[in-house]
DNA sequence: ATACACATTTGTATAATACAAAAGTTGCCG
DNA sequence: CGGCAACTTTTGTATTATACAAATGTGTAT
């Protein structure tokens, strides 16, 4: 059973990576995760961003540096609280996320199209049950789905 | 639907990472992937190893360097063909893989235990159909499952 | 024998990552 | 008010993963 889940999982990761390279743009997968989080949650403090990505704050700082250099995100000072830094997508960043997401969705849709319709329905129910059975405080499914860009 | 698959996928990755850290041992996830491949396929040439892990040959060389230093793999010269290098697990490496795999299986089993038995069965069938529908030359499910240690 | 093809390693560069320490900011308490 | 504690982010430093290009050594076929 785990075998089946893992295979499906690998397939999705492959689709995800392919959609990214297909669009061109020299963005790594971790960087794209950051863009996705910003697209789904809007502007965020650096620390929140690090938490959502489950990385060290310094990692988020440096990843943001590179994305600023690529003109995909902006860093804003917050006049209210000057120790906080707000990160948000630029217009270019928004467009990139949109392009990749569109492509990815169409690839997934094509796969689902090829599935036996009967099985399509049971897939969702079974996976939900699996995730629920494995549910734990640290795993917030809606958050994670968003972070990966599949919400 | 993709949301459901992705959530399940994240859960498995989390289980995998947790099993690894629980065993202690200062091994990274990519390194562990290499150990898993060696455990399931036996001794391999450096190039084969790189192919199976889908990384550049030089990456495999350097990863193997670190695992040799940690006494988890050995590098053997092949007297038959001296341009090839054979990499294989040490006894310590085998034991590490065994420990982590055991722990992981028991975590997965615990999750499956908590699932509605009806859904357990449909999960496998649905996922197989999904993977088949997305099947492509580059994605060999048995290979990938092995590479991730879920075979 | 010579040249081409193959397998691995080395040189070099970048990204992701963590931990520890520094620096600036805010708020509170005496 | 003044200073100290708690917080946010950044910087310093180190390691790993990664790729591409070039070098090295090895086998093979013309």
Tab-separated table of C-alpha atoms (C1' of nucleotides) in Angstrom:
chain	number	residue	atom	x	y	z
A	1	UNK	CA	0.000	0.000	0.000
A	2	UNK	CA	2.718	2.424	0.921
A	3	UNK	CA	4.287	1.476	-2.344
A	4	UNK	CA	1.235	2.697	-4.212
A	5	UNK	CA	1.083	5.976	-2.327
A	6	UNK	CA	4.758	6.611	-2.830
A	7	UNK	CA	4.594	5.966	-6.528
A	8	UNK	CA	1.726	8.402	-6.916
A	9	UNK	CA	3.623	10.864	-4.819
A	10	UNK	CA	6.712	10.633	-7.006
A	11	UNK	CA	4.602	11.144	-10.065
A	12	UNK	CA	3.248	14.393	-8.653
A	13	UNK	CA	6.670	15.635	-7.723
A	14	UNK	CA	7.812	14.911	-11.258
A	15	UNK	CA	4.870	16.829	-12.690
A	16	UNK	CA	5.656	19.703	-10.389
A	17	UNK	CA	9.312	19.880	-11.352
A	18	UNK	CA	8.474	19.579	-15.038
A	19	UNK	CA	5.965	22.414	-14.920
A	20	UNK	CA	8.580	24.618	-13.368
A	21	UNK	CA	11.328	23.955	-15.877
A	22	UNK	CA	8.868	24.136	-18.758
A	23	UNK	CA	8.118	27.739	-17.925
A	24	UNK	CA	11.818	28.499	-18.187
A	25	UNK	CA	12.809	30.976	-15.474
A	26	UNK	CA	15.780	30.025	-13.389
A	27	UNK	CA	13.966	29.321	-10.126
A	28	UNK	CA	14.724	26.375	-7.844
A	29	UNK	CA	12.056	24.206	-6.259
A	30	UNK	CA	12.588	25.589	-2.724
A	31	UNK	CA	12.366	29.099	-4.106
A	32	UNK	CA	9.171	28.243	-5.869
A	33	UNK	CA	7.732	26.894	-2.633
A	34	UNK	CA	8.346	30.293	-1.125
A	35	UNK	CA	6.595	32.001	-4.007
A	36	UNK	CA	3.628	29.671	-3.650
A	37	UNK	CA	3.276	30.430	0.038
A	38	UNK	CA	3.350	34.129	-0.706
A	39	UNK	CA	0.808	33.714	-3.481
A	40	UNK	CA	-1.627	31.836	-1.275
A	41	UNK	CA	-1.192	33.766	1.955
A	42	UNK	CA	-0.265	37.210	0.705
A	43	UNK	CA	2.467	39.364	2.226
A	44	UNK	CA	4.143	37.761	5.236
A	45	UNK	CA	6.731	38.541	7.886
A	46	UNK	CA	10.067	36.878	7.332
A	47	UNK	CA	9.649	34.740	10.417
A	48	UNK	CA	6.170	33.531	9.446
A	49	UNK	CA	7.514	32.618	6.056
A	50	UNK	CA	10.289	30.562	7.636
A	51	UNK	CA	7.760	28.795	9.871
A	52	UNK	CA	5.440	27.976	6.990
A	53	UNK	CA	8.304	26.580	4.967
A	54	UNK	CA	9.671	24.783	8.029
A	55	UNK	CA	13.150	26.181	7.595
A	56	UNK	CA	15.490	28.222	9.779
A	57	UNK	CA	14.859	31.984	9.690
A	58	UNK	CA	18.282	32.612	8.225
A	59	UNK	CA	17.450	30.288	5.355
A	60	UNK	CA	14.344	32.315	4.598
A	61	UNK	CA	16.348	35.541	4.736
A	62	UNK	CA	18.798	34.301	2.167
A	63	UNK	CA	16.258	32.711	-0.077
A	64	UNK	CA	14.361	35.996	-0.072
A	65	UNK	CA	17.612	37.797	-0.975
A	66	UNK	CA	17.882	35.759	-4.138
A	67	UNK	CA	14.255	36.253	-5.043
A	68	UNK	CA	14.609	39.999	-4.532
A	69	UNK	CA	17.605	39.951	-6.870
A	70	UNK	CA	15.479	38.092	-9.424
A	71	UNK	CA	12.719	40.678	-8.981
A	72	UNK	CA	10.203	38.055	-7.917
A	73	UNK	CA	9.567	39.408	-4.407
A	74	UNK	CA	9.869	42.726	-2.578
A	75	UNK	CA	11.028	43.418	0.963
A	76	UNK	CA	9.018	46.090	2.734
A	77	UNK	CA	9.802	47.768	6.014
A	78	UNK	CA	6.802	47.968	8.308
A	79	UNK	CA	6.525	51.508	9.735
A	80	UNK	CA	4.424	50.162	12.632
A	81	UNK	CA	7.033	47.786	13.890
A	82	UNK	CA	10.452	48.351	12.550
A	83	UNK	CA	11.948	45.072	13.618
A	84	UNK	CA	9.629	43.209	11.279
A	85	UNK	CA	10.198	42.799	7.563
A	86	UNK	CA	7.391	42.102	5.148
A	87	UNK	CA	7.942	40.003	2.043
A	88	UNK	CA	5.531	40.003	-0.865
A	89	UNK	CA	5.381	38.951	-4.504
A	90	UNK	CA	6.161	41.395	-7.266
A	91	UNK	CA	3.936	41.462	-10.340
A	92	UNK	CA	6.538	39.311	-12.081
A	93	UNK	CA	6.419	36.828	-9.222
A	94	UNK	CA	2.660	36.627	-9.378
A	95	UNK	CA	2.759	35.976	-13.053
A	96	UNK	CA	5.333	33.212	-12.675
A	97	UNK	CA	3.257	31.448	-10.051
A	98	UNK	CA	0.213	31.752	-12.260
A	99	UNK	CA	1.978	30.330	-15.294
A	100	UNK	CA	3.427	27.349	-13.480
A	101	UNK	CA	0.208	26.572	-11.648
A	102	UNK	CA	-1.810	26.653	-14.846
A	103	UNK	CA	0.547	24.274	-16.542
A	104	UNK	CA	0.616	21.945	-13.600
A	105	UNK	CA	-3.134	21.800	-13.310
A	106	UNK	CA	-3.504	20.908	-16.926
A	107	UNK	CA	-0.980	18.081	-16.584
A	108	UNK	CA	-2.800	16.679	-13.567
A	109	UNK	CA	-6.132	17.011	-15.295
A	110	UNK	CA	-4.769	15.033	-18.222
A	111	UNK	CA	-3.727	12.220	-15.907
A	112	UNK	CA	-7.044	12.109	-14.117
A	113	UNK	CA	-8.783	12.037	-17.485
A	114	UNK	CA	-7.054	8.774	-18.252
A	115	UNK	CA	-8.158	7.118	-15.016
A	116	UNK	CA	-11.057	4.732	-14.714
A	117	UNK	CA	-13.889	7.052	-13.555
A	118	UNK	CA	-14.904	4.573	-10.857
A	119	UNK	CA	-11.510	4.724	-9.274
A	120	UNK	CA	-11.317	8.483	-9.488
A	121	UNK	CA	-13.950	8.846	-6.820
A	122	UNK	CA	-12.577	6.272	-4.449
A	123	UNK	CA	-9.119	7.765	-4.669
A	124	UNK	CA	-10.109	10.933	-2.918
A	125	UNK	CA	-12.033	9.215	-0.148
A	126	UNK	CA	-9.259	6.727	0.508
A	127	UNK	CA	-6.538	9.331	0.581
A	128	UNK	CA	-8.505	11.548	2.905
A	129	UNK	CA	-8.936	8.624	5.268
A	130	UNK	CA	-5.235	7.907	5.104
A	131	UNK	CA	-4.261	11.477	5.852
A	132	UNK	CA	-6.792	11.666	8.647
A	133	UNK	CA	-5.499	8.452	10.199
A	134	UNK	CA	-1.991	9.866	10.109
A	135	UNK	CA	-3.108	13.288	11.235
A	136	UNK	CA	-1.016	14.917	13.890
A	137	UNK	CA	-0.621	18.395	15.349
A	138	UNK	CA	2.291	19.264	13.107
A	139	UNK	CA	0.557	18.303	9.888
A	140	UNK	CA	-2.032	20.820	8.822
A	141	UNK	CA	-3.270	19.497	5.525
A	142	UNK	CA	-4.774	22.685	4.182
A	143	UNK	CA	-1.628	24.584	4.993
A	144	UNK	CA	0.654	21.999	3.442
A	145	UNK	CA	-1.436	21.690	0.335
A	146	UNK	CA	-1.216	25.426	-0.082
A	147	UNK	CA	2.489	25.451	0.524
A	148	UNK	CA	2.964	22.974	-2.272
A	149	UNK	CA	0.727	24.861	-4.596
A	150	UNK	CA	-2.074	22.353	-4.868
A	151	UNK	CA	-4.761	24.118	-2.985
B	1	UNK	CA	-8.110	15.274	-5.694
B	2	UNK	CA	-4.551	16.404	-6.125
B	3	UNK	CA	-4.915	18.013	-2.743
B	4	UNK	CA	-5.688	14.649	-1.206
B	5	UNK	CA	-2.747	12.937	-2.880
B	6	UNK	CA	-0.397	15.695	-1.887
B	7	UNK	CA	-1.456	15.635	1.719
B	8	UNK	CA	-0.917	11.901	1.917
B	9	UNK	CA	2.410	12.361	0.237
B	10	UNK	CA	3.530	14.959	2.763
B	11	UNK	CA	2.525	12.685	5.566
B	12	UNK	CA	4.749	9.928	4.226
B	13	UNK	CA	7.674	12.248	3.806
B	14	UNK	CA	7.230	13.379	7.391
B	15	UNK	CA	7.178	9.787	8.609
B	16	UNK	CA	10.294	9.085	6.615
B	17	UNK	CA	12.215	12.019	8.012
B	18	UNK	CA	11.088	11.258	11.536
B	19	UNK	CA	12.216	7.644	11.351
B	20	UNK	CA	15.609	8.786	10.247
B	21	UNK	CA	16.196	11.316	13.000
B	22	UNK	CA	14.747	8.965	15.603
B	23	UNK	CA	17.501	6.470	14.911
B	24	UNK	CA	20.027	9.211	15.614
B	25	UNK	CA	22.973	8.859	13.230
B	26	UNK	CA	23.992	11.978	11.416
B	27	UNK	CA	22.820	11.032	7.919
B	28	UNK	CA	20.995	13.381	5.568
B	29	UNK	CA	17.924	12.389	3.559
B	30	UNK	CA	19.757	12.311	0.211
B	31	UNK	CA	22.456	10.156	1.767
B	32	UNK	CA	19.860	7.819	3.126
B	33	UNK	CA	18.316	7.515	-0.310
B	34	UNK	CA	21.660	6.293	-1.555
B	35	UNK	CA	21.873	3.741	1.231
B	36	UNK	CA	18.373	2.505	0.414
B	37	UNK	CA	19.214	2.016	-3.230
B	38	UNK	CA	22.288	0.056	-2.274
B	39	UNK	CA	20.299	-2.031	0.192
B	40	UNK	CA	17.674	-2.949	-2.379
B	41	UNK	CA	19.875	-3.432	-5.423
B	42	UNK	CA	23.121	-4.561	-3.858
B	43	UNK	CA	26.541	-3.310	-4.946
B	44	UNK	CA	26.390	-0.861	-7.852
B	45	UNK	CA	28.687	1.063	-10.150
B	46	UNK	CA	28.986	4.753	-9.362
B	47	UNK	CA	27.281	5.721	-12.598
B	48	UNK	CA	24.343	3.363	-12.073
B	49	UNK	CA	23.939	4.794	-8.622
B	50	UNK	CA	23.839	8.330	-10.022
B	51	UNK	CA	21.244	7.271	-12.604
B	52	UNK	CA	19.021	5.594	-10.033
B	53	UNK	CA	19.166	8.630	-7.798
B	54	UNK	CA	18.698	10.905	-10.807
B	55	UNK	CA	21.663	13.092	-9.922
B	56	UNK	CA	24.844	14.088	-11.736
B	57	UNK	CA	27.669	11.531	-11.501
B	58	UNK	CA	29.859	13.984	-9.634
B	59	UNK	CA	27.172	14.369	-7.007
B	60	UNK	CA	27.146	10.624	-6.483
B	61	UNK	CA	30.930	10.586	-6.200
B	62	UNK	CA	30.906	13.167	-3.462
B	63	UNK	CA	27.994	11.732	-1.600
B	64	UNK	CA	29.760	8.385	-1.610
B	65	UNK	CA	32.892	10.100	-0.263
B	66	UNK	CA	30.979	11.246	2.787
B	67	UNK	CA	29.384	7.869	3.334
B	68	UNK	CA	32.783	6.197	3.088
B	69	UNK	CA	34.072	8.598	5.735
B	70	UNK	CA	31.103	7.655	7.919
B	71	UNK	CA	31.870	3.969	7.337
B	72	UNK	CA	28.446	3.320	5.853
B	73	UNK	CA	29.630	2.279	2.395
B	74	UNK	CA	32.780	0.861	0.814
B	75	UNK	CA	34.335	1.681	-2.542
B	76	UNK	CA	35.718	-1.328	-4.363
B	77	UNK	CA	37.894	-1.339	-7.415
B	78	UNK	CA	36.766	-3.850	-10.007
B	79	UNK	CA	39.795	-5.854	-11.240
B	80	UNK	CA	37.863	-6.787	-14.403
B	81	UNK	CA	37.282	-3.265	-15.526
B	82	UNK	CA	39.373	-0.688	-13.839
B	83	UNK	CA	37.447	2.334	-14.980
B	84	UNK	CA	34.451	1.213	-12.985
B	85	UNK	CA	34.053	1.714	-9.249
B	86	UNK	CA	31.747	-0.435	-7.179
B	87	UNK	CA	29.950	0.975	-4.150
B	88	UNK	CA	28.378	-1.238	-1.530
B	89	UNK	CA	27.027	-1.012	2.008
B	90	UNK	CA	29.188	-1.833	4.982
B	91	UNK	CA	27.755	-3.927	7.800
B	92	UNK	CA	27.124	-0.693	9.680
B	93	UNK	CA	25.289	0.711	6.685
B	94	UNK	CA	23.119	-2.377	6.408
B	95	UNK	CA	22.210	-2.156	10.038
B	96	UNK	CA	21.291	1.508	9.762
B	97	UNK	CA	18.999	0.860	6.830
B	98	UNK	CA	17.409	-2.010	8.700
B	99	UNK	CA	16.788	0.056	11.809
B	100	UNK	CA	15.242	2.969	9.969
B	101	UNK	CA	13.118	0.758	7.743
B	102	UNK	CA	11.750	-1.187	10.685
B	103	UNK	CA	10.777	1.975	12.473
B	104	UNK	CA	9.182	3.414	9.386
B	105	UNK	CA	7.149	0.332	8.651
B	106	UNK	CA	5.760	0.278	12.134
B	107	UNK	CA	4.726	3.917	11.859
B	108	UNK	CA	2.968	3.286	8.570
B	109	UNK	CA	1.305	0.173	9.906
B	110	UNK	CA	-0.040	2.187	12.828
B	111	UNK	CA	-1.588	4.697	10.441
B	112	UNK	CA	-3.158	2.037	8.252
B	113	UNK	CA	-4.551	0.365	11.375
B	114	UNK	CA	-6.526	3.496	12.096
B	115	UNK	CA	-8.082	3.622	8.634
B	116	UNK	CA	-11.561	2.430	7.819
B	117	UNK	CA	-10.914	-1.116	6.501
B	118	UNK	CA	-13.204	-0.502	3.523
B	119	UNK	CA	-11.127	2.396	2.361
B	120	UNK	CA	-7.872	0.569	2.869
B	121	UNK	CA	-8.607	-1.656	-0.077
B	122	UNK	CA	-9.796	1.012	-2.431
B	123	UNK	CA	-6.767	3.145	-1.688
B	124	UNK	CA	-4.396	0.738	-3.357
B	125	UNK	CA	-6.501	0.228	-6.439
B	126	UNK	CA	-7.102	3.930	-6.916
B	127	UNK	CA	-3.483	4.867	-6.481
B	128	UNK	CA	-2.331	2.205	-8.877
B	129	UNK	CA	-4.749	3.539	-11.457
B	130	UNK	CA	-3.485	7.041	-10.889
B	131	UNK	CA	0.141	6.055	-11.268
B	132	UNK	CA	-0.667	4.024	-14.350
B	133	UNK	CA	-2.561	6.913	-15.918
B	134	UNK	CA	0.436	9.142	-15.309
B	135	UNK	CA	2.903	6.468	-16.314
B	136	UNK	CA	5.675	7.495	-18.630
B	137	UNK	CA	9.009	6.104	-19.755
B	138	UNK	CA	10.956	7.962	-17.111
B	139	UNK	CA	8.825	6.805	-14.227
B	140	UNK	CA	9.446	3.192	-13.315
B	141	UNK	CA	7.302	2.637	-10.268
B	142	UNK	CA	9.088	-0.398	-8.882
B	143	UNK	CA	12.398	1.353	-9.199
B	144	UNK	CA	11.178	4.519	-7.568
B	145	UNK	CA	9.485	2.726	-4.736
B	146	UNK	CA	12.716	0.912	-4.057
B	147	UNK	CA	14.722	4.090	-4.239
B	148	UNK	CA	12.574	5.616	-1.557
B	149	UNK	CA	12.761	2.558	0.591
B	150	UNK	CA	9.136	1.529	0.436
B	151	UNK	CA	9.416	-1.591	-1.581
C	1	DA	C1'	48.780	2.558	-32.883
C	2	DT	C1'	45.907	5.774	-32.627
C	3	DA	C1'	41.927	7.737	-31.903
C	4	DC	C1'	37.357	7.574	-30.002
C	5	DA	C1'	34.225	6.333	-26.383
C	6	DC	C1'	33.329	5.475	-21.567
C	7	DA	C1'	33.541	6.026	-16.202
C	8	DT	C1'	34.934	8.483	-12.667
C	9	DT	C1'	36.944	12.222	-10.361
C	10	DT	C1'	38.343	17.187	-9.668
C	11	DG	C1'	37.790	22.113	-10.187
C	12	DT	C1'	34.607	25.605	-9.627
C	13	DA	C1'	30.330	27.837	-8.535
C	14	DT	C1'	25.784	28.271	-6.486
C	15	DA	C1'	21.806	27.100	-3.481
C	16	DA	C1'	19.863	25.310	0.740
C	17	DT	C1'	20.533	24.506	5.118
C	18	DA	C1'	21.641	25.025	10.344
C	19	DC	C1'	23.622	27.090	14.483
C	20	DA	C1'	25.541	30.841	16.955
C	21	DA	C1'	26.221	35.507	17.542
C	22	DA	C1'	25.244	40.330	16.503
C	23	DA	C1'	22.217	44.237	15.876
C	24	DG	C1'	18.279	46.787	16.094
C	25	DT	C1'	13.440	47.311	18.208
C	26	DT	C1'	9.829	47.126	21.584
C	27	DG	C1'	7.877	46.988	25.955
C	28	DC	C1'	7.896	46.894	30.684
C	29	DC	C1'	9.259	47.589	35.492
C	30	DG	C1'	11.362	49.791	39.128
D	1	DC	C1'	13.298	57.933	32.739
D	2	DG	C1'	16.664	54.150	32.220
D	3	DG	C1'	17.845	49.842	31.609
D	4	DC	C1'	17.001	45.175	30.877
D	5	DA	C1'	14.527	41.297	28.853
D	6	DA	C1'	12.209	39.472	24.875
D	7	DC	C1'	11.568	39.623	19.964
D	8	DT	C1'	12.920	39.712	14.782
D	9	DT	C1'	16.009	39.736	11.444
D	10	DT	C1'	20.480	39.545	9.635
D	11	DT	C1'	25.459	38.059	9.399
D	12	DG	C1'	29.240	34.887	10.118
D	13	DT	C1'	30.570	30.344	9.427
D	14	DA	C1'	30.324	25.620	8.029
D	15	DT	C1'	28.420	21.647	5.637
D	16	DT	C1'	25.819	19.256	2.068
D	17	DA	C1'	23.717	18.798	-2.476
D	18	DT	C1'	23.895	20.069	-6.777
D	19	DA	C1'	25.505	21.005	-11.815
D	20	DC	C1'	28.729	21.811	-15.616
D	21	DA	C1'	33.196	21.607	-17.599
D	22	DA	C1'	37.590	19.737	-17.748
D	23	DA	C1'	40.952	16.256	-16.573
D	24	DT	C1'	42.302	11.501	-15.950
D	25	DG	C1'	42.477	6.885	-16.706
D	26	DT	C1'	40.648	2.755	-19.227
D	27	DG	C1'	38.807	-0.072	-22.858
D	28	DT	C1'	37.925	-0.907	-27.909
D	29	DA	C1'	37.858	-0.780	-32.700
D	30	DT	C1'	39.667	0.634	-37.004
